[in-house]
mmCIF file of C-alpha atoms in Angstrom:
data_model
loop_
_atom_site.group_PDB
_atom_site.id
_atom_site.type_symbol
_atom_site.label_atom_id
_atom_site.label_comp_id
_atom_site.label_asym_id
_atom_site.label_seq_id
_atom_site.Cartn_x
_atom_site.Cartn_y
_atom_site.Cartn_z
ATOM 1 C CA MET A 313 -0.008 0.027 0.084
ATOM 2 C CA PRO A 314 1.467 3.513 -0.829
ATOM 3 C CA ASP A 315 2.746 5.347 2.080
ATOM 4 C CA LEU A 316 2.764 9.282 1.451
ATOM 5 C CA ARG A 317 3.696 10.238 4.924
ATOM 6 C CA SER A 318 7.168 11.186 3.848
ATOM 7 C CA LEU A 319 6.557 12.909 0.749
ATOM 8 C CA SER A 320 7.829 16.448 0.458
ATOM 9 C CA LEU A 321 6.724 19.748 -1.016
ATOM 10 C CA LYS A 322 9.749 19.742 -3.475
ATOM 11 C CA GLN A 323 8.540 16.321 -4.730
ATOM 12 C CA LEU A 324 5.041 17.616 -5.281
ATOM 13 C CA ARG A 325 6.208 20.864 -6.916
ATOM 14 C CA ALA A 326 8.621 18.899 -9.258
ATOM 15 C CA TYR A 327 5.733 16.547 -10.335
ATOM 16 C CA ALA A 328 3.290 19.207 -10.892
ATOM 17 C CA ALA A 329 5.850 21.248 -12.912
ATOM 18 C CA VAL A 330 6.577 18.260 -15.260
ATOM 19 C CA ILE A 331 2.884 17.728 -15.873
ATOM 20 C CA ARG A 332 2.210 21.364 -16.492
ATOM 21 C CA SER A 333 5.251 22.092 -18.633
ATOM 22 C CA GLY A 334 5.251 18.805 -20.330
ATOM 23 C CA SER A 335 8.887 17.912 -19.777
ATOM 24 C CA VAL A 336 11.533 17.397 -17.013
ATOM 25 C CA THR A 337 13.779 20.214 -18.766
ATOM 26 C CA GLN A 338 10.948 22.746 -18.712
ATOM 27 C CA ALA A 339 10.078 21.779 -15.104
ATOM 28 C CA ALA A 340 13.729 22.347 -14.079
ATOM 29 C CA GLN A 341 13.815 25.735 -15.691
ATOM 30 C CA GLN A 342 10.595 26.803 -14.098
ATOM 31 C CA LEU A 343 11.868 25.700 -10.566
ATOM 32 C CA SER A 344 15.414 26.886 -11.011
ATOM 33 C CA LEU A 345 16.579 23.296 -10.565
ATOM 34 C CA THR A 346 18.719 20.913 -12.572
ATOM 35 C CA ALA A 347 16.982 18.252 -14.738
ATOM 36 C CA PRO A 348 18.674 15.347 -12.595
ATOM 37 C CA ALA A 349 17.252 16.952 -9.472
ATOM 38 C CA ILE A 350 13.758 16.967 -10.988
ATOM 39 C CA SER A 351 14.134 13.325 -12.077
ATOM 40 C CA ASN A 352 15.358 12.269 -8.610
ATOM 41 C CA HIS A 353 12.272 13.995 -6.983
ATOM 42 C CA LEU A 354 10.053 12.028 -9.470
ATOM 43 C CA LYS A 355 11.815 8.751 -8.876
ATOM 44 C CA THR A 356 11.278 9.161 -5.046
ATOM 45 C CA LEU A 357 7.739 10.202 -5.384
ATOM 46 C CA GLU A 358 6.955 7.103 -7.670
ATOM 47 C CA ALA A 359 8.550 4.797 -5.162
ATOM 48 C CA LEU A 360 6.304 6.281 -2.538
ATOM 49 C CA ALA A 361 3.239 5.863 -4.665
ATOM 50 C CA GLY A 362 4.198 2.423 -5.865
ATOM 51 C CA GLY A 363 4.106 3.017 -9.618
ATOM 52 C CA PRO A 364 4.646 5.444 -12.610
ATOM 53 C CA LEU A 365 3.181 8.795 -12.330
ATOM 54 C CA VAL A 366 3.889 10.249 -15.741
ATOM 55 C CA ASP A 367 2.261 9.098 -18.870
ATOM 56 C CA ARG A 368 4.453 10.053 -21.987
ATOM 57 C CA SER A 369 2.601 8.012 -24.629
ATOM 58 C CA GLY A 370 1.174 11.240 -26.237
ATOM 59 C CA ASP A 371 2.535 14.745 -26.644
ATOM 60 C CA GLY A 372 4.018 16.147 -23.442
ATOM 61 C CA ALA A 373 3.421 14.567 -20.117
ATOM 62 C CA ALA A 374 0.101 13.586 -18.480
ATOM 63 C CA PRO A 375 -0.576 12.118 -15.161
ATOM 64 C CA THR A 376 -1.277 8.330 -14.770
ATOM 65 C CA ALA A 377 -4.011 7.120 -12.645
ATOM 66 C CA LEU A 378 -1.769 6.987 -9.741
ATOM 67 C CA GLY A 379 -0.458 10.419 -10.582
ATOM 68 C CA ARG A 380 -3.904 12.250 -10.579
ATOM 69 C CA PRO A 381 -4.518 12.113 -6.830
ATOM 70 C CA LEU A 382 -0.944 13.470 -6.321
ATOM 71 C CA LEU A 383 -1.588 16.301 -8.647
ATOM 72 C CA ARG A 384 -4.610 17.213 -6.815
ATOM 73 C CA ILE A 385 -2.722 17.077 -3.597
ATOM 74 C CA ALA A 386 -0.015 19.298 -5.073
ATOM 75 C CA ASP A 387 -2.672 21.932 -6.080
ATOM 76 C CA GLU A 388 -4.377 21.802 -2.752
ATOM 77 C CA VAL A 389 -1.081 22.262 -0.919
ATOM 78 C CA GLU A 390 -0.092 25.202 -3.028
ATOM 79 C CA ALA A 391 -3.606 26.853 -2.457
ATOM 80 C CA ALA A 392 -3.290 26.177 1.285
ATOM 81 C CA ILE A 393 0.118 27.846 1.288
ATOM 82 C CA GLU A 394 -1.367 30.805 -0.612
ATOM 83 C CA ARG A 395 -4.147 31.142 1.774
ATOM 84 C CA GLY A 396 -1.722 30.904 4.667
ATOM 85 C CA GLU A 397 0.439 33.653 3.284
ATOM 86 C CA LEU A 398 -2.519 35.915 2.930
ATOM 87 C CA GLN A 399 -3.669 35.230 6.473
ATOM 88 C CA LEU A 400 -0.135 35.752 7.962
ATOM 89 C CA ARG A 401 0.094 39.121 5.989
ATOM 90 C CA ALA A 402 -3.251 40.175 7.105
ATOM 91 C CA LEU A 403 -2.449 39.312 10.891
ATOM 92 C CA LYS A 404 0.782 41.208 10.707
ATOM 93 C CA GLN A 405 -1.013 44.276 9.405
ATOM 94 C CA GLY A 406 -3.375 44.153 12.479
ATOM 95 C CA ALA A 407 -6.400 42.246 10.977
ATOM 96 C CA GLU A 408 -8.234 39.709 13.017
ATOM 97 C CA GLY A 409 -8.725 37.429 10.014
ATOM 98 C CA CYS A 410 -8.641 37.045 6.182
ATOM 99 C CA VAL A 411 -11.094 35.626 3.726
ATOM 100 C CA VAL A 412 -10.691 34.852 0.097
ATOM 101 C CA LEU A 413 -13.786 35.535 -1.895
ATOM 102 C CA ALA A 414 -13.787 34.524 -5.479
ATOM 103 C CA VAL A 415 -16.461 35.704 -8.106
ATOM 104 C CA VAL A 416 -16.888 35.059 -11.683
ATOM 105 C CA SER A 417 -16.270 38.018 -13.854
ATOM 106 C CA THR A 418 -19.911 38.903 -14.381
ATOM 107 C CA ALA A 419 -20.157 39.452 -10.626
ATOM 108 C CA LYS A 420 -17.198 41.921 -10.593
ATOM 109 C CA TYR A 421 -19.724 44.719 -11.290
ATOM 110 C CA PHE A 422 -21.243 44.440 -7.746
ATOM 111 C CA ALA A 423 -18.911 42.249 -5.705
ATOM 112 C CA PRO A 424 -16.557 45.387 -4.653
ATOM 113 C CA GLN A 425 -19.690 46.869 -3.089
ATOM 114 C CA ILE A 426 -20.232 43.701 -0.986
ATOM 115 C CA VAL A 427 -16.663 43.858 0.081
ATOM 116 C CA ALA A 428 -16.737 47.555 0.917
ATOM 117 C CA ALA A 429 -19.955 47.130 2.918
ATOM 118 C CA PHE A 430 -18.587 44.227 4.942
ATOM 119 C CA GLY A 431 -15.359 46.149 5.540
ATOM 120 C CA ARG A 432 -17.422 48.889 7.013
ATOM 121 C CA ALA A 433 -19.154 46.418 9.271
ATOM 122 C CA PHE A 434 -16.079 44.245 10.092
ATOM 123 C CA PRO A 435 -13.052 46.607 9.729
ATOM 124 C CA ARG A 436 -10.653 44.168 11.310
ATOM 125 C CA VAL A 437 -11.321 41.383 8.763
ATOM 126 C CA LYS A 438 -9.386 41.624 5.406
ATOM 127 C CA VAL A 439 -11.183 40.313 2.286
ATOM 128 C CA THR A 440 -9.106 39.359 -0.801
ATOM 129 C CA LEU A 441 -11.281 39.547 -3.958
ATOM 130 C CA SER A 442 -10.467 37.082 -6.792
ATOM 131 C CA VAL A 443 -12.095 37.488 -10.204
ATOM 132 C CA GLY A 444 -12.031 34.979 -13.054
ATOM 133 C CA ASN A 445 -14.070 33.318 -15.627
ATOM 134 C CA ARG A 446 -16.176 30.232 -14.884
ATOM 135 C CA GLY A 447 -13.468 27.760 -15.715
ATOM 136 C CA GLU A 448 -10.943 29.532 -13.467
ATOM 137 C CA ILE A 449 -13.237 29.871 -10.533
ATOM 138 C CA ILE A 450 -14.222 26.083 -10.753
ATOM 139 C CA ALA A 451 -10.482 25.088 -10.917
ATOM 140 C CA GLY A 452 -9.973 27.186 -7.820
ATOM 141 C CA LEU A 453 -12.855 25.555 -6.112
ATOM 142 C CA GLU A 454 -11.375 22.117 -7.011
ATOM 143 C CA ARG A 455 -8.042 22.898 -5.287
ATOM 144 C CA ASN A 456 -9.637 24.626 -2.268
ATOM 145 C CA ALA A 457 -8.067 28.112 -3.174
ATOM 146 C CA TYR A 458 -11.159 30.056 -1.896
ATOM 147 C CA ASP A 459 -13.124 30.427 1.261
ATOM 148 C CA LEU A 460 -16.345 31.596 -0.503
ATOM 149 C CA VAL A 461 -17.495 31.945 -4.040
ATOM 150 C CA ILE A 462 -20.135 33.961 -5.867
ATOM 151 C CA MET A 463 -21.171 32.497 -9.272
ATOM 152 C CA GLY A 464 -24.138 31.377 -11.151
ATOM 153 C CA ARG A 465 -24.905 27.466 -11.796
ATOM 154 C CA PRO A 466 -22.759 25.627 -9.202
ATOM 155 C CA PRO A 467 -20.481 22.876 -10.831
ATOM 156 C CA ALA A 468 -22.104 19.555 -10.660
ATOM 157 C CA HIS A 469 -18.930 17.545 -9.867
ATOM 158 C CA ILE A 470 -18.006 19.565 -6.665
ATOM 159 C CA GLU A 471 -19.873 19.130 -3.486
ATOM 160 C CA VAL A 472 -20.657 22.676 -2.145
ATOM 161 C CA GLU A 473 -22.866 24.369 0.411
ATOM 162 C CA ARG A 474 -24.953 26.736 -1.507
ATOM 163 C CA ILE A 475 -27.091 29.822 -0.563
ATOM 164 C CA VAL A 476 -29.403 31.415 -3.129
ATOM 165 C CA LEU A 477 -28.549 35.261 -3.200
ATOM 166 C CA GLY A 478 -31.263 36.261 -5.696
ATOM 167 C CA ASP A 479 -32.255 36.640 -9.268
ATOM 168 C CA HIS A 480 -29.698 36.921 -12.118
ATOM 169 C CA PRO A 481 -31.481 38.274 -15.200
ATOM 170 C CA HIS A 482 -29.866 38.022 -18.658
ATOM 171 C CA VAL A 483 -31.228 40.413 -21.265
ATOM 172 C CA LEU A 484 -30.780 40.793 -25.068
ATOM 173 C CA ILE A 485 -29.099 44.077 -25.805
ATOM 174 C CA ALA A 486 -28.791 46.140 -29.069
ATOM 175 C CA PRO A 487 -27.589 49.588 -29.806
ATOM 176 C CA PRO A 488 -30.110 52.454 -29.425
ATOM 177 C CA GLY A 489 -32.246 52.823 -32.652
ATOM 178 C CA ASP A 490 -32.247 49.032 -33.488
ATOM 179 C CA PRO A 491 -35.491 48.385 -35.271
ATOM 180 C CA LEU A 492 -36.288 45.375 -33.045
ATOM 181 C CA ILE A 493 -36.212 47.517 -29.800
ATOM 182 C CA ASP A 494 -39.736 48.896 -30.392
ATOM 183 C CA ASP A 495 -41.181 45.859 -32.279
ATOM 184 C CA PRO A 496 -43.952 44.367 -30.151
ATOM 185 C CA GLU A 497 -43.717 40.972 -31.922
ATOM 186 C CA VAL A 498 -40.150 40.053 -32.475
ATOM 187 C CA LEU A 499 -40.043 36.772 -34.605
ATOM 188 C CA PRO A 500 -37.468 34.033 -34.236
ATOM 189 C CA GLU A 501 -36.366 34.730 -37.935
ATOM 190 C CA ASP A 502 -35.518 38.344 -36.987
ATOM 191 C CA LEU A 503 -33.062 37.216 -34.418
ATOM 192 C CA MET A 504 -31.637 34.295 -36.366
ATOM 193 C CA ALA A 505 -30.438 36.621 -39.088
ATOM 194 C CA ARG A 506 -28.377 38.610 -36.591
ATOM 195 C CA THR A 507 -24.820 38.196 -35.570
ATOM 196 C CA PHE A 508 -24.530 37.306 -31.803
ATOM 197 C CA LEU A 509 -21.588 38.456 -29.711
ATOM 198 C CA ALA A 510 -20.606 36.154 -26.819
ATOM 199 C CA ARG A 511 -17.856 35.137 -24.403
ATOM 200 C CA GLU A 512 -15.569 32.090 -24.817
ATOM 201 C CA GLU A 513 -16.763 28.449 -24.799
ATOM 202 C CA GLY A 514 -17.486 27.274 -21.257
ATOM 203 C CA SER A 515 -18.548 30.635 -19.926
ATOM 204 C CA GLY A 516 -22.012 30.887 -18.314
ATOM 205 C CA THR A 517 -23.313 33.420 -20.709
ATOM 206 C CA ARG A 518 -22.030 31.541 -23.707
ATOM 207 C CA MET A 519 -23.775 28.396 -22.638
ATOM 208 C CA LEU A 520 -26.951 30.433 -22.096
ATOM 209 C CA THR A 521 -26.591 32.007 -25.565
ATOM 210 C CA ASN A 522 -26.179 28.550 -27.203
ATOM 211 C CA ARG A 523 -29.304 27.180 -25.543
ATOM 212 C CA PHE A 524 -31.287 30.225 -26.350
ATOM 213 C CA LEU A 525 -30.366 30.271 -30.065
ATOM 214 C CA GLU A 526 -30.823 26.386 -30.340
ATOM 215 C CA ARG A 527 -34.390 26.763 -28.936
ATOM 216 C CA LEU A 528 -35.087 29.795 -30.941
ATOM 217 C CA GLY A 529 -33.899 28.332 -34.303
ATOM 218 C CA GLY A 530 -35.011 24.796 -33.787
ATOM 219 C CA GLY A 531 -31.637 23.456 -34.887
ATOM 220 C CA ARG A 532 -30.959 25.980 -37.571
ATOM 221 C CA PRO A 533 -27.360 27.320 -37.796
ATOM 222 C CA PHE A 534 -26.404 30.602 -36.066
ATOM 223 C CA GLU A 535 -23.637 32.960 -36.098
ATOM 224 C CA ILE A 536 -21.725 33.806 -32.905
ATOM 225 C CA VAL A 537 -18.660 36.021 -32.845
ATOM 226 C CA GLU A 538 -16.478 35.287 -29.730
ATOM 227 C CA MET A 539 -15.137 38.171 -27.674
ATOM 228 C CA GLY A 540 -12.880 38.108 -24.600
ATOM 229 C CA SER A 541 -14.799 40.146 -22.075
ATOM 230 C CA ASN A 542 -18.147 41.700 -21.163
ATOM 231 C CA GLU A 543 -16.683 45.140 -21.705
ATOM 232 C CA THR A 544 -15.679 44.362 -25.208
ATOM 233 C CA ILE A 545 -19.152 42.810 -25.963
ATOM 234 C CA LYS A 546 -20.991 45.903 -24.735
ATOM 235 C CA GLN A 547 -18.651 48.323 -26.768
ATOM 236 C CA ALA A 548 -19.059 46.122 -29.841
ATOM 237 C CA VAL A 549 -22.880 46.101 -29.406
ATOM 238 C CA ILE A 550 -22.873 49.972 -29.073
ATOM 239 C CA ALA A 551 -20.758 50.209 -32.254
ATOM 240 C CA GLY A 552 -23.485 48.101 -34.147
ATOM 241 C CA LEU A 553 -21.421 45.000 -34.556
ATOM 242 C CA GLY A 554 -24.202 42.608 -33.287
ATOM 243 C CA VAL A 555 -26.544 41.861 -30.522
ATOM 244 C CA ALA A 556 -25.753 39.857 -27.258
ATOM 245 C CA ILE A 557 -27.363 38.025 -24.364
ATOM 246 C CA ILE A 558 -25.640 39.498 -21.329
ATOM 247 C CA SER A 559 -26.191 39.680 -17.657
ATOM 248 C CA GLU A 560 -28.162 42.675 -16.782
ATOM 249 C CA HIS A 561 -25.928 43.148 -13.838
ATOM 250 C CA THR A 562 -23.070 43.859 -16.136
ATOM 251 C CA CYS A 563 -24.728 46.603 -18.228
ATOM 252 C CA GLY A 564 -27.033 48.477 -15.832
ATOM 253 C CA ALA A 565 -25.199 51.785 -16.296
ATOM 254 C CA GLU A 566 -25.291 51.543 -20.061
ATOM 255 C CA LEU A 567 -28.965 50.784 -20.093
ATOM 256 C CA ALA A 568 -29.790 53.673 -17.651
ATOM 257 C CA GLU A 569 -27.773 56.128 -19.783
ATOM 258 C CA ARG A 570 -29.499 54.822 -22.908
ATOM 259 C CA ARG A 571 -26.215 53.819 -24.582
ATOM 260 C CA LEU A 572 -27.705 50.319 -24.780
ATOM 261 C CA ALA A 573 -31.147 49.071 -25.167
ATOM 262 C CA THR A 574 -33.021 45.682 -24.677
ATOM 263 C CA ILE A 575 -34.996 43.745 -27.156
ATOM 264 C CA ALA A 576 -38.216 42.325 -25.696
ATOM 265 C CA MET A 577 -39.515 38.779 -26.316
ATOM 266 C CA THR A 578 -41.762 36.543 -24.212
ATOM 267 C CA SER A 579 -38.821 34.339 -23.459
ATOM 268 C CA LEU A 580 -36.753 37.250 -22.169
ATOM 269 C CA PRO A 581 -35.221 38.184 -19.839
ATOM 270 C CA ILE A 582 -33.729 34.765 -18.897
ATOM 271 C CA VAL A 583 -33.638 34.528 -15.214
ATOM 272 C CA ARG A 584 -31.018 32.473 -13.449
ATOM 273 C CA GLN A 585 -29.819 32.627 -9.774
ATOM 274 C CA TRP A 586 -26.771 33.967 -8.036
ATOM 275 C CA TYR A 587 -25.375 31.546 -5.455
ATOM 276 C CA LEU A 588 -22.761 31.965 -2.597
ATOM 277 C CA LEU A 589 -20.846 28.693 -2.325
ATOM 278 C CA SER A 590 -18.374 27.057 -0.053
ATOM 279 C CA ARG A 591 -16.745 23.530 -0.264
ATOM 280 C CA MET A 592 -18.658 20.846 1.532
ATOM 281 C CA GLY A 593 -16.740 19.191 4.405
ATOM 282 C CA ARG A 594 -14.228 22.171 4.656
ATOM 283 C CA PRO A 595 -15.094 24.178 7.830
ATOM 284 C CA LEU A 596 -15.105 27.936 7.514
ATOM 285 C CA ASP A 597 -13.096 29.856 10.121
ATOM 286 C CA ASP A 598 -14.640 32.850 12.127
ATOM 287 C CA ALA A 599 -13.682 35.446 9.474
ATOM 288 C CA ALA A 600 -15.174 33.465 6.530
ATOM 289 C CA ARG A 601 -18.464 32.648 8.583
ATOM 290 C CA SER A 602 -18.745 36.465 9.346
ATOM 291 C CA LEU A 603 -18.588 37.154 5.628
ATOM 292 C CA ARG A 604 -21.007 34.318 4.681
ATOM 293 C CA ASP A 605 -23.530 35.439 7.285
ATOM 294 C CA PHE A 606 -23.172 39.102 6.336
ATOM 295 C CA ILE A 607 -23.998 38.342 2.548
ATOM 296 C CA ARG A 608 -26.796 35.874 3.460
ATOM 297 C CA GLU A 609 -28.563 38.331 5.843
ATOM 298 C CA ARG A 610 -28.206 41.465 3.417
ATOM 299 C CA ARG A 611 -28.653 39.481 0.064
ATOM 300 C CA ALA A 612 -31.607 41.565 -0.911
ATOM 301 C CA ASP A 613 -29.768 44.829 -0.690
ATOM 302 C CA LEU A 614 -26.364 43.710 -2.053
ATOM 303 C CA LEU A 615 -27.416 42.820 -5.733
ATOM 304 C CA PRO A 616 -28.037 45.478 -8.274
ATOM 305 C CA ALA A 617 -31.664 46.747 -8.646
ATOM 306 C CA PRO A 618 -33.531 45.701 -11.773
ATOM 307 C CA VAL A 619 -33.152 48.235 -14.650
ATOM 308 C CA ALA A 620 -36.530 49.407 -16.080
ATOM 309 C CA PRO A 621 -37.076 48.155 -19.733
ATOM 310 C CA ARG A 622 -36.147 50.624 -22.531
#
């Protein structure tokens, strides 16, 4: 039976670097070590695990079945070290605790207000706000990098505690003056002829856009132009390059200022939910519980107010 009690951080880092970089040479360069040192770390780790950890049958290096748990351990250890560094820094600066709050990029339009409000109520607790796309946030959840997460649909493969924060409406935006804005009976054909702008594959709004167009067109092909951020999508719509389904919470200012407008249909807006998540089985410390309870108790006031249709 494998005995991992004597494994070291150096061994885990060497293994993770080989898998991520694809070779012993690249891993050595990343870690400022020699290639023989990396190879020795791998051999020792393989002896502890009881078998090979690197699959080189394809391009680069991939973890074997024995290696995958060790790669997860390496990620979780690095995440724990990062959290520990943040906590130590906060304590040295006079804080009573430190919380890592991660949010998907769509939530960055209101998450700073949550952090600011919490800071006024709990000035001795330091909150680190981490923003990423859906894939990045899920990867962080997998390696236990965060205390709390705000996102839409929770990942199915990770056991989480979830708190519903409130509605998350998605609207179809167009530039002011678009003929469909004032059309009381927008037809599917009207929209299927348009160019839709959307985020990358895997993002929450991209999945929502794909499902909307598949239902709308009944299987007919549609055109999507991929863009890297919500800000780019908004500016492209304002410039007349297309239309987009986007979180209303990302474009409230533009709608209020009439730089953007919404197209109305019976199936719009598409309303999803915001969730506050934490990993199941990982106890929250006092600081994280304070932030969780603060958000839960004030959730009705922390999300942006609905924007009146225009």
